[in-house]
Coordinates of C-alpha atoms and ligand atoms in Angstrom, one line a residue:
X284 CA 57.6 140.1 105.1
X285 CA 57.0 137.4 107.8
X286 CA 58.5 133.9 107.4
X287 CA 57.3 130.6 109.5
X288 CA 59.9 128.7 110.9
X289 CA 59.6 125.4 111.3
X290 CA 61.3 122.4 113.5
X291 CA 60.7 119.0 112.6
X292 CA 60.0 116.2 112.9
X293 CA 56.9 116.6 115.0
X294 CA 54.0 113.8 115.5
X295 CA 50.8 115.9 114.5
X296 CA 48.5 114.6 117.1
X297 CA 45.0 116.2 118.7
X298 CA 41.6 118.0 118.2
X299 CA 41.3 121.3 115.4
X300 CA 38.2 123.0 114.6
X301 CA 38.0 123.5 110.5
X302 CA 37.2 127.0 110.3
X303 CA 34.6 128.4 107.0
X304 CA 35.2 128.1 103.6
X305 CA 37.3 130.9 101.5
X306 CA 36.3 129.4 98.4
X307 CA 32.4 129.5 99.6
X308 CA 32.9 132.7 101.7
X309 CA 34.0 134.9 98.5
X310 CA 31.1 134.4 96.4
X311 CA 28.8 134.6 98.6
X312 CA 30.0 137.7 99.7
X313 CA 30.4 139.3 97.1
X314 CA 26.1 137.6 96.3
X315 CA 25.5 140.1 99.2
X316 CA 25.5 142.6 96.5
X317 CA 22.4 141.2 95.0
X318 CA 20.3 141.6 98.3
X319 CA 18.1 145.1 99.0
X320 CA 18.5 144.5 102.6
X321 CA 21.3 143.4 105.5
X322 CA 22.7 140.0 105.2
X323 CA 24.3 138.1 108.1
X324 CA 27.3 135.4 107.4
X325 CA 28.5 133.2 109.9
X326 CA 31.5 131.3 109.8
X327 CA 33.2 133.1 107.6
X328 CA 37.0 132.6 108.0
X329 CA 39.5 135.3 109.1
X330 CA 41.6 135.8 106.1
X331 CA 43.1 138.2 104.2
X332 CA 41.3 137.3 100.8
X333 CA 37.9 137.8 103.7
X334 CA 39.3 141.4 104.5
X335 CA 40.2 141.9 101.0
X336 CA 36.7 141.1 99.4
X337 CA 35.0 143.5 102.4
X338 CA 37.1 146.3 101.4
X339 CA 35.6 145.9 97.6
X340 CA 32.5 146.1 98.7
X341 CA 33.4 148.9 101.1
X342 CA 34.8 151.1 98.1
X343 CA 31.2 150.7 96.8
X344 CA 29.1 152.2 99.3
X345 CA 28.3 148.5 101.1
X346 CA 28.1 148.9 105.0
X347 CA 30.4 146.2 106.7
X348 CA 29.9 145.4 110.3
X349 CA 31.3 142.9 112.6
X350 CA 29.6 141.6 115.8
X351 CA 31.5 139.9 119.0
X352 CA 31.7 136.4 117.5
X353 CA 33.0 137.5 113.6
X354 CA 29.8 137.3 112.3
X355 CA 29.5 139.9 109.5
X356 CA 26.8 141.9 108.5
X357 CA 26.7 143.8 105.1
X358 CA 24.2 145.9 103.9
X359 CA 24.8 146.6 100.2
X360 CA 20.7 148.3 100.0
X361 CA 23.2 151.5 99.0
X362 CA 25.6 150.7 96.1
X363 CA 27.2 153.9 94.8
X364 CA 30.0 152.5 93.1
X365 CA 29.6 149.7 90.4
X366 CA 33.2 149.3 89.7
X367 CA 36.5 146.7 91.4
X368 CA 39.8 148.4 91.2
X369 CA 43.3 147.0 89.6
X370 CA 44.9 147.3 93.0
X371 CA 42.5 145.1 94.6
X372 CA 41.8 143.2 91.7
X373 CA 45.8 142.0 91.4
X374 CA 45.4 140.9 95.2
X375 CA 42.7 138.4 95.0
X376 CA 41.2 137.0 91.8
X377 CA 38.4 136.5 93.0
X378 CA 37.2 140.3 92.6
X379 CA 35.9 139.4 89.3
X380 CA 33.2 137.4 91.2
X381 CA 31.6 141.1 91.7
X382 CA 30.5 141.2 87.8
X383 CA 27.4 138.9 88.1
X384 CA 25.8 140.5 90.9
X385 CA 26.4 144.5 89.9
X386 CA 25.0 143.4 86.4
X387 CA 21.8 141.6 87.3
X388 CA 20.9 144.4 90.3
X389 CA 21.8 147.3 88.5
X390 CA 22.9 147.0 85.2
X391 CA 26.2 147.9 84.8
X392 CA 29.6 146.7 86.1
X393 CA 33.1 147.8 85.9
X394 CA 36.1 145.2 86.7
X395 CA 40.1 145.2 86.1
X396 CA 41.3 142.5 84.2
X397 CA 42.6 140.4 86.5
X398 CA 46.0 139.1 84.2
X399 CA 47.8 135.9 84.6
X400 CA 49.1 134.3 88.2
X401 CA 51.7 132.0 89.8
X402 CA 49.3 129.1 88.9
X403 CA 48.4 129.7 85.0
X404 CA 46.9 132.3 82.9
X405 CA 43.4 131.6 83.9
X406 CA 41.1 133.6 82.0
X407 CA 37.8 134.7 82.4
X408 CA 36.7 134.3 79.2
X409 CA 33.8 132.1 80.2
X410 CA 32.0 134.5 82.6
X411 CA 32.4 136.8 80.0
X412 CA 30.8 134.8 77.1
X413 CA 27.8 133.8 79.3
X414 CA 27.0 137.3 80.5
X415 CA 27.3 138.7 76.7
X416 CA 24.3 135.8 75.9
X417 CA 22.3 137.0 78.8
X418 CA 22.5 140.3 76.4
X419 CA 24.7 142.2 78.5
X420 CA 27.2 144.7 76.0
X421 CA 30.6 143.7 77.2
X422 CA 33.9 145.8 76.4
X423 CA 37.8 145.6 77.2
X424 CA 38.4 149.7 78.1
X425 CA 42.0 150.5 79.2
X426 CA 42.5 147.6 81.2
X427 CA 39.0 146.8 82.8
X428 CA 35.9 144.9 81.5
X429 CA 33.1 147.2 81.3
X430 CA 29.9 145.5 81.2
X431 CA 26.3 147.3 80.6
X432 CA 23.0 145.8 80.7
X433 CA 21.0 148.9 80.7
X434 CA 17.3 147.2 80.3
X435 CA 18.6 143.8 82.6
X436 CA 19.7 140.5 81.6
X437 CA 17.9 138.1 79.5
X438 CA 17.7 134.1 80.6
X439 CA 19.8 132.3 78.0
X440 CA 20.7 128.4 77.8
X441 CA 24.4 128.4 78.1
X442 CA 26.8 125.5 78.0
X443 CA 30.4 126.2 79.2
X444 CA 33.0 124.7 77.3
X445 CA 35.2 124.0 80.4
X446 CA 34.1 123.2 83.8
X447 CA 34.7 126.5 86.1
X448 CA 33.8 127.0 89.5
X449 CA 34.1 131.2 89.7
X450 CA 32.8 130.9 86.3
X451 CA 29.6 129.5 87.3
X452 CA 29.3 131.0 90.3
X453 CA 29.3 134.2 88.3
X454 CA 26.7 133.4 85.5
X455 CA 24.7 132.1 88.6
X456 CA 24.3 135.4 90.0
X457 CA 23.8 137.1 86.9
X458 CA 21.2 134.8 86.3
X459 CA 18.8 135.1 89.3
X460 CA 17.1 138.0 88.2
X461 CA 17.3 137.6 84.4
X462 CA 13.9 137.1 83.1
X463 CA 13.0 134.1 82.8
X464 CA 14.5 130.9 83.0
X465 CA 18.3 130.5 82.8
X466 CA 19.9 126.9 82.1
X467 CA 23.7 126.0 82.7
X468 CA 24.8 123.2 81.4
X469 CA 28.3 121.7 82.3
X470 CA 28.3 123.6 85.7
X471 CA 30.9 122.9 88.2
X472 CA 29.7 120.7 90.9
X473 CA 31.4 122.0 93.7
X474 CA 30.3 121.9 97.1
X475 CA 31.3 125.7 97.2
X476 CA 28.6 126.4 94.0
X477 CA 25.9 124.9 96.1
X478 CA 26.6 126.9 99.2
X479 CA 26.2 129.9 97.0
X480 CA 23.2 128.8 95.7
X481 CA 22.0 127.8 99.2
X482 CA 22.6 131.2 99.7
X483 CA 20.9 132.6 97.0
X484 CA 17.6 130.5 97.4
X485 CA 17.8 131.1 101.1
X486 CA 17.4 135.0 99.5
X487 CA 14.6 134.4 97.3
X488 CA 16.4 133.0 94.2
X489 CA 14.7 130.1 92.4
X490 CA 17.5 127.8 91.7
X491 CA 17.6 124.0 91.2
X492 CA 19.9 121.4 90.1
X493 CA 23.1 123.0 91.4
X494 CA 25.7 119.9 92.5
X495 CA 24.9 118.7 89.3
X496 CA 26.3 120.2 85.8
X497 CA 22.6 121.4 84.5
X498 CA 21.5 123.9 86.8
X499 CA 18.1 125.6 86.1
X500 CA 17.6 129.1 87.4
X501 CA 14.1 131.1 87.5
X502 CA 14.8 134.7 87.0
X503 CA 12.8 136.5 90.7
X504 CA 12.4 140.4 91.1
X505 CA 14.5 141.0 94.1
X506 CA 16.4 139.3 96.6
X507 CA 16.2 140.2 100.5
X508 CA 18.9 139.6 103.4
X509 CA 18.8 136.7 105.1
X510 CA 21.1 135.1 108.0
X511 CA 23.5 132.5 106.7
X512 CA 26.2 129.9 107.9
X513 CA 29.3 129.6 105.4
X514 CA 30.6 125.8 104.6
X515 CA 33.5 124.3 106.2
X516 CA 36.6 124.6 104.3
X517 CA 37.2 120.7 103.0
X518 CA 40.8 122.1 101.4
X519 CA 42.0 123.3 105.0
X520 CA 40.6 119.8 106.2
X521 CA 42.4 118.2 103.6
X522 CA 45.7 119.9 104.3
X523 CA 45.3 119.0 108.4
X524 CA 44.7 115.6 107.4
X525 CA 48.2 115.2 104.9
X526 CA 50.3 116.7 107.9
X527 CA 48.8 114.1 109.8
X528 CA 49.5 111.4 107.1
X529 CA 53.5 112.7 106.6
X530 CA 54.2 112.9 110.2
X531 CA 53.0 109.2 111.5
X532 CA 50.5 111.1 113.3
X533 CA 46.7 111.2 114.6
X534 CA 44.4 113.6 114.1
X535 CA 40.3 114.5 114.7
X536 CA 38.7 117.4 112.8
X537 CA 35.6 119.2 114.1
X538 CA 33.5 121.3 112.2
X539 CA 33.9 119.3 109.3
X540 CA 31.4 118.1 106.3
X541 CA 33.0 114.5 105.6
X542 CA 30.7 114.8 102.7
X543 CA 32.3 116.8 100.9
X544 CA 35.9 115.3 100.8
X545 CA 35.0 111.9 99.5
X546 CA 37.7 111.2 96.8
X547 CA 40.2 112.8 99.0
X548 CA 39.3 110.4 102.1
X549 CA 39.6 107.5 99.3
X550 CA 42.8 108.5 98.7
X551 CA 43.8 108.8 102.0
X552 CA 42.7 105.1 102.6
X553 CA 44.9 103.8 99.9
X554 CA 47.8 105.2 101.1
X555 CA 47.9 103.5 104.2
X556 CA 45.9 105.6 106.4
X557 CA 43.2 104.9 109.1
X558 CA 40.0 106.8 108.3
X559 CA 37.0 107.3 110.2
X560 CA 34.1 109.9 110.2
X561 CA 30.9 111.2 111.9
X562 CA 28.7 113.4 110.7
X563 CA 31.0 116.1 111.3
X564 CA 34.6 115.1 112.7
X565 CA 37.0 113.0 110.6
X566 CA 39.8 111.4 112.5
X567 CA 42.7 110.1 110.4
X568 CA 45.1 107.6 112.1
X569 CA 48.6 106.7 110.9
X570 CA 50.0 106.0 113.9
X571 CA 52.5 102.8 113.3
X572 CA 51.2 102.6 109.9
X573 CA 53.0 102.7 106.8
X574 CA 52.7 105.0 103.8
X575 CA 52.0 104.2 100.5
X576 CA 52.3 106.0 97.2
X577 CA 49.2 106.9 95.5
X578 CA 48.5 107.7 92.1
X579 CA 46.4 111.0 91.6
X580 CA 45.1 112.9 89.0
X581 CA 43.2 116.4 89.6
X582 CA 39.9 116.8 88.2
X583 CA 36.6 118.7 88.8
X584 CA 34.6 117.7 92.0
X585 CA 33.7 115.3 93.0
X586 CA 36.7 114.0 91.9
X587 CA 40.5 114.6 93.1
X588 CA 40.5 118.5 93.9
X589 CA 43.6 120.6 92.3
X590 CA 43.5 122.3 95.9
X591 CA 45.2 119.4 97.3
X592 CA 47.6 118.5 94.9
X593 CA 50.8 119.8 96.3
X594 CA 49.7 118.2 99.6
X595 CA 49.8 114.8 97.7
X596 CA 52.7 115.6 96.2
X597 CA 54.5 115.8 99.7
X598 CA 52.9 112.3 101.0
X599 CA 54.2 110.4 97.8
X600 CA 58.0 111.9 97.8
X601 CA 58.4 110.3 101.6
X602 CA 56.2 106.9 100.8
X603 CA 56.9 103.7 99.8
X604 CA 56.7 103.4 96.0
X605 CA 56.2 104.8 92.7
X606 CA 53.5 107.8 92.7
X607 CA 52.1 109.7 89.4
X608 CA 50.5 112.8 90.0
X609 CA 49.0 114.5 87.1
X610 CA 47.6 117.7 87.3
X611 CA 45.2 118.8 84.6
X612 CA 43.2 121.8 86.0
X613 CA 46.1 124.3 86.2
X614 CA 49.1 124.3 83.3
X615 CA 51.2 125.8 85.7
X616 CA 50.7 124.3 89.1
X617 CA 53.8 122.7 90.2
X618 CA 55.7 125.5 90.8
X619 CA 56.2 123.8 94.8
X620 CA 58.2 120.9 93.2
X621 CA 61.6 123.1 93.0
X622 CA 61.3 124.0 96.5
X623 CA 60.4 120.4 97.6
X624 CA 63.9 119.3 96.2
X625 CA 65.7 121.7 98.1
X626 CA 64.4 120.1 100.7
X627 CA 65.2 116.2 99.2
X628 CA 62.5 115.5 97.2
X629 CA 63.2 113.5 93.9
X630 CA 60.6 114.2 92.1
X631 CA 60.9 113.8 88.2
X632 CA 58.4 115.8 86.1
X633 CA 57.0 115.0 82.7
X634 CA 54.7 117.2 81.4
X635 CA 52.0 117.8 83.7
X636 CA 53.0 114.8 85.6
X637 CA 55.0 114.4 88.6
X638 CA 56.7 111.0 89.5
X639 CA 58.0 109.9 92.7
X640 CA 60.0 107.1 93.6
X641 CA 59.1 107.2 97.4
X642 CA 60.8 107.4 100.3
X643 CA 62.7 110.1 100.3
X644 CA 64.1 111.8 103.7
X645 CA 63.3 115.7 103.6
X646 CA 65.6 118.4 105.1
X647 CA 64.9 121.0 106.4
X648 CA 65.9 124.6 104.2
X649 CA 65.1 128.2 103.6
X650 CA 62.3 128.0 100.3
X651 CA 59.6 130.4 99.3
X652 CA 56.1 129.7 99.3
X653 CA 54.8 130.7 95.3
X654 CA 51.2 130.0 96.0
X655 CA 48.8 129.4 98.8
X656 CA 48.3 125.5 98.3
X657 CA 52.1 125.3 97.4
X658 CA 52.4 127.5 100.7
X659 CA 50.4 124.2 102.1
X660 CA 52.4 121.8 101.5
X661 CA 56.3 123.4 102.4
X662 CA 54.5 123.6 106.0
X663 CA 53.5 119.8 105.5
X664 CA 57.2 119.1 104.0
X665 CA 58.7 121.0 106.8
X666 CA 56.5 119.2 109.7
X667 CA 58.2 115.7 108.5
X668 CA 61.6 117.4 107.6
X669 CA 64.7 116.7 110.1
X670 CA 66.2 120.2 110.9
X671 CA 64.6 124.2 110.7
X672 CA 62.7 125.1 107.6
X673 CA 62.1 128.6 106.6
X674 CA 58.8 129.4 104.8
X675 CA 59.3 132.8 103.3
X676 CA 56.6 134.8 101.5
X677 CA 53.8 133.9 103.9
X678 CA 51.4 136.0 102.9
X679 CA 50.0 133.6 99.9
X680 CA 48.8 131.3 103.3
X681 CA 47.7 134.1 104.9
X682 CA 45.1 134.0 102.4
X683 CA 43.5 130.8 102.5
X684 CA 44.2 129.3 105.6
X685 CA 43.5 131.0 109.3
X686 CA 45.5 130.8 112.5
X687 CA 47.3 128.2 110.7
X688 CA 50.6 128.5 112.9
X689 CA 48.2 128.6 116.1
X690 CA 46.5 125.5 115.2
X691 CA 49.5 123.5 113.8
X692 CA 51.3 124.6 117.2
X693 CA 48.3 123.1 119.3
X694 CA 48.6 119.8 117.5
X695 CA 52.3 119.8 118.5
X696 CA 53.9 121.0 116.0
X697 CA 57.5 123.3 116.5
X698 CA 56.3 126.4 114.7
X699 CA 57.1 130.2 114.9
X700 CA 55.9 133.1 112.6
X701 CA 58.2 135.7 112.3
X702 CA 57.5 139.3 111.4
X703 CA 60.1 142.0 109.5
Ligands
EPU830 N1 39.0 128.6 82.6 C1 38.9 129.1 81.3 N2 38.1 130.2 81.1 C2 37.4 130.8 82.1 C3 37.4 130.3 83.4 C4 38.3 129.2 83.6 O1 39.6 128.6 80.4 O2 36.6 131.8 81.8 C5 39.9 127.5 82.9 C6 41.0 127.8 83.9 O3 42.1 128.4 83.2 C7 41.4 126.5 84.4 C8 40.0 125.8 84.5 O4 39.1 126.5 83.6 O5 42.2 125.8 83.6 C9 39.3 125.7 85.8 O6 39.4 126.9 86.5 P1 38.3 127.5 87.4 O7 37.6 128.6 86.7 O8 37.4 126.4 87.9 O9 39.1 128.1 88.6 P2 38.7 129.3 89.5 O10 37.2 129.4 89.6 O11 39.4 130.5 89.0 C10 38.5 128.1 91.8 C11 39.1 128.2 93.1 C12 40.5 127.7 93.0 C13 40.5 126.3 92.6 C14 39.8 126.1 91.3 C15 39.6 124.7 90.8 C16 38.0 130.1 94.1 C17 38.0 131.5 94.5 N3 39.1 129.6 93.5 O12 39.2 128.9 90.9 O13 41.1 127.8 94.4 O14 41.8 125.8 92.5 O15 38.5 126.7 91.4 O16 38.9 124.0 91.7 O17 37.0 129.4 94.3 C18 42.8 128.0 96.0 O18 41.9 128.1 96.8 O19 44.0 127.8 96.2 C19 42.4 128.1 94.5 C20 43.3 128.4 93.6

């Protein structure tokens, strides 16, 4: 299993280009299922959860090809089978995005259970519930939800009871050819939901209102392939940004939607940092700057993201100050705070709270990445750490974020992947 090896302290200083979104690129691949004809994507990241999603639609008759410059063109017009296997499934949660799509184009759809993970028990009990009103007949069968909508869905007026980002990209896509007109109520807001139904309007859909929890949906006969441009990832921007932070460094992001990262640039700000932004590059500045403890608490966008918790975390162990980071998306999210203290971090949990008394001086160790954002944030803890870290179990980064030992070594960073 490779391992990153890291020597710190490093200044992280210079120029990276934010690459597309993984939690924009997965649904809207897997909405290529919806479309008769070829769809292009551009900007859609090179990671494993990427290769992962294209071999599930593979195993389903979709064509997958891949031009000069990574742009990927999948023709799903042929769909033979309507079903996502355990063993890709357990890899990548996101599998269970497939269920919208194969019920509203064709009526039936076959999915494993994905089961608990490192970061809670997350269920998918909500996609479920809305598909069943749309009238589809849904079943547990050894292990996989089987879902049949024989005659196609119906549009229903659903209200989640928790706000879920798969979940509404799911009932999203099961929705856009329902007949008639579909309303979710207490949608997630996400910049990654309106992508996908940037996406799916760009294909024909009729959808309004999503970015905001009601979002109305029109059921259309058909959707057709279009050309489309993925979202920058604002969670890989974020994590650039706190290795900036940690490290007393200086650091401009390209390809980046500002936008979309408003609460975490707030954040940023109150810490001590020096923000500034175009349209599309964000330069943070903490060059001879102090840093401050912030409090934070995660909650649906457009407030603090969950996705850059562990980030925080790091920041507020080594600034000045008490910090209180309560996380209340996840029950199970903190499972980077053992491997902080191995590394020095006093860090004094309370529930799903996690107090720091600042200023602590990391070391460097051998710890184990549980997670991808946990992943994150030992890099971001080793980049400030005196001495070599060790970052075993890689392949949870490996997932969501791309070239990341590339572009953390062209902003100066000491850092070496190592295969076994
Ligand atoms: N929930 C339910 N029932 C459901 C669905 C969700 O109770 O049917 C609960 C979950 O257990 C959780 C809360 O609702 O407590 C919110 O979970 P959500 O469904 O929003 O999470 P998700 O859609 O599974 C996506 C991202 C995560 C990100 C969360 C929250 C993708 C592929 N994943 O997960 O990203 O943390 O939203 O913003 O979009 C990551 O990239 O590292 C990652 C974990």
């Amino acid at each position: 299993m490779d391992k990153l090896v890291i020597c710190g302290p490093s200044h992280i200083q210079g120029e990276v280009d934010i690459s597309g979104s993984k939690n924009a690129a997965l649904p809207i691949l897997m909405g290529c299922l919806l479309a008769q004809s070829p769809v292009t994507l551009s900007n859609v990241p090179h990671l494993r959860d990427v290769t992962t999603s294209l071999q599930l639609l593979a195993t389903m008759g979709c064509e997958v090809m891949m031009d000069e410059n990574l742009n990927i063109t999948l023709d799903c017009s042929v769909v033979h089978a309507k079903e996502a296997p355990y063993e890709l499934v357990k890899t990548m949660r996101a599998s269970i995005l497939v269920m919208g799509p194969l019920l509203a184009r064709f009526g039936e759809a076959k999915v494993a259970l994905p089961g608990g993970c490192a970061i809670g028990s997350r269920p998918v009990d909500i996609h479920i519930q809305g598909m069943k009103q749309m009238g589809a007949d849904i079943q547990i069968e050894d292990g996989f939800i089987v879902a049949r909508a024989p005659n196609g869905l119906q549009a229903t007026d659903f209200s989640m009871p928790v706000v879920t980002v798969t979940g509404t990209e799911n009932l999203l896509m099961a929705a856009v050819m329902a007949k008639g007109k579909t309303i979710l109520r207490n949608a997630a807001c996400e910049p990654e939901v309106v992508d996908l139904a940037n996406f799916l309007n760009a294909m024909g859909a009729k959808i309004t209102g999503a970015g905001t929890p009601d979002i109305e949906i029109e059921g259309v006969a058909a959707l057709e392939g279009v050309p489309y441009r993925v979202i920058p990832d604002r969670i890989e921007a974020g994590t650039y940004l706190a290795a900036a932070a940690v490290t007393q460094g200086c650091v401009t992001l390209t390809k980046v939607d500002p936008s979309h990262l408003v609460a975490v640039l707030e954040k940023f700000e109150q810490a001590g940092a020096l923000v500034t932004h175009t349209q599309d590059t964000i330069t943070l500045d903490m060059r001879g700057r102090q840093l401050k403890a912030v409090d934070i608490e995660t909650q649906p966008y457009p407030l603090f993201p969950t996705d850059m918790q562990a980030q925080f975390l790091v920041m507020n162990a080594i600034a000045q100050g008490k910090g209180r980071v309560v996380e209340t998306i996840f029950e199970n999210r903190y499972m980077h705070v053992a491997e902080l203290e191995k590394m020095g971090a006093a860090i004094r949990m309370s529930g799903n709270e996690a107090i720091t008394l600042g200023a602590n001086k990391l070391i460097g160790a051998e710890v184990m990445a549980t997670d991808l954002r946990a992943s994150a944030c030992l890099i971001i803890a080793a980049l400030v750490a005196e001495g070599k870290t060790t970052v075993s179990r890689i392949y949870h980064i490996d997932r969501g974020y791309e070239r990341i030992e590339e572009k953390f070594h062209r902003l100066g960073a000491n850092i070496q992947r190592l295969s076994s």
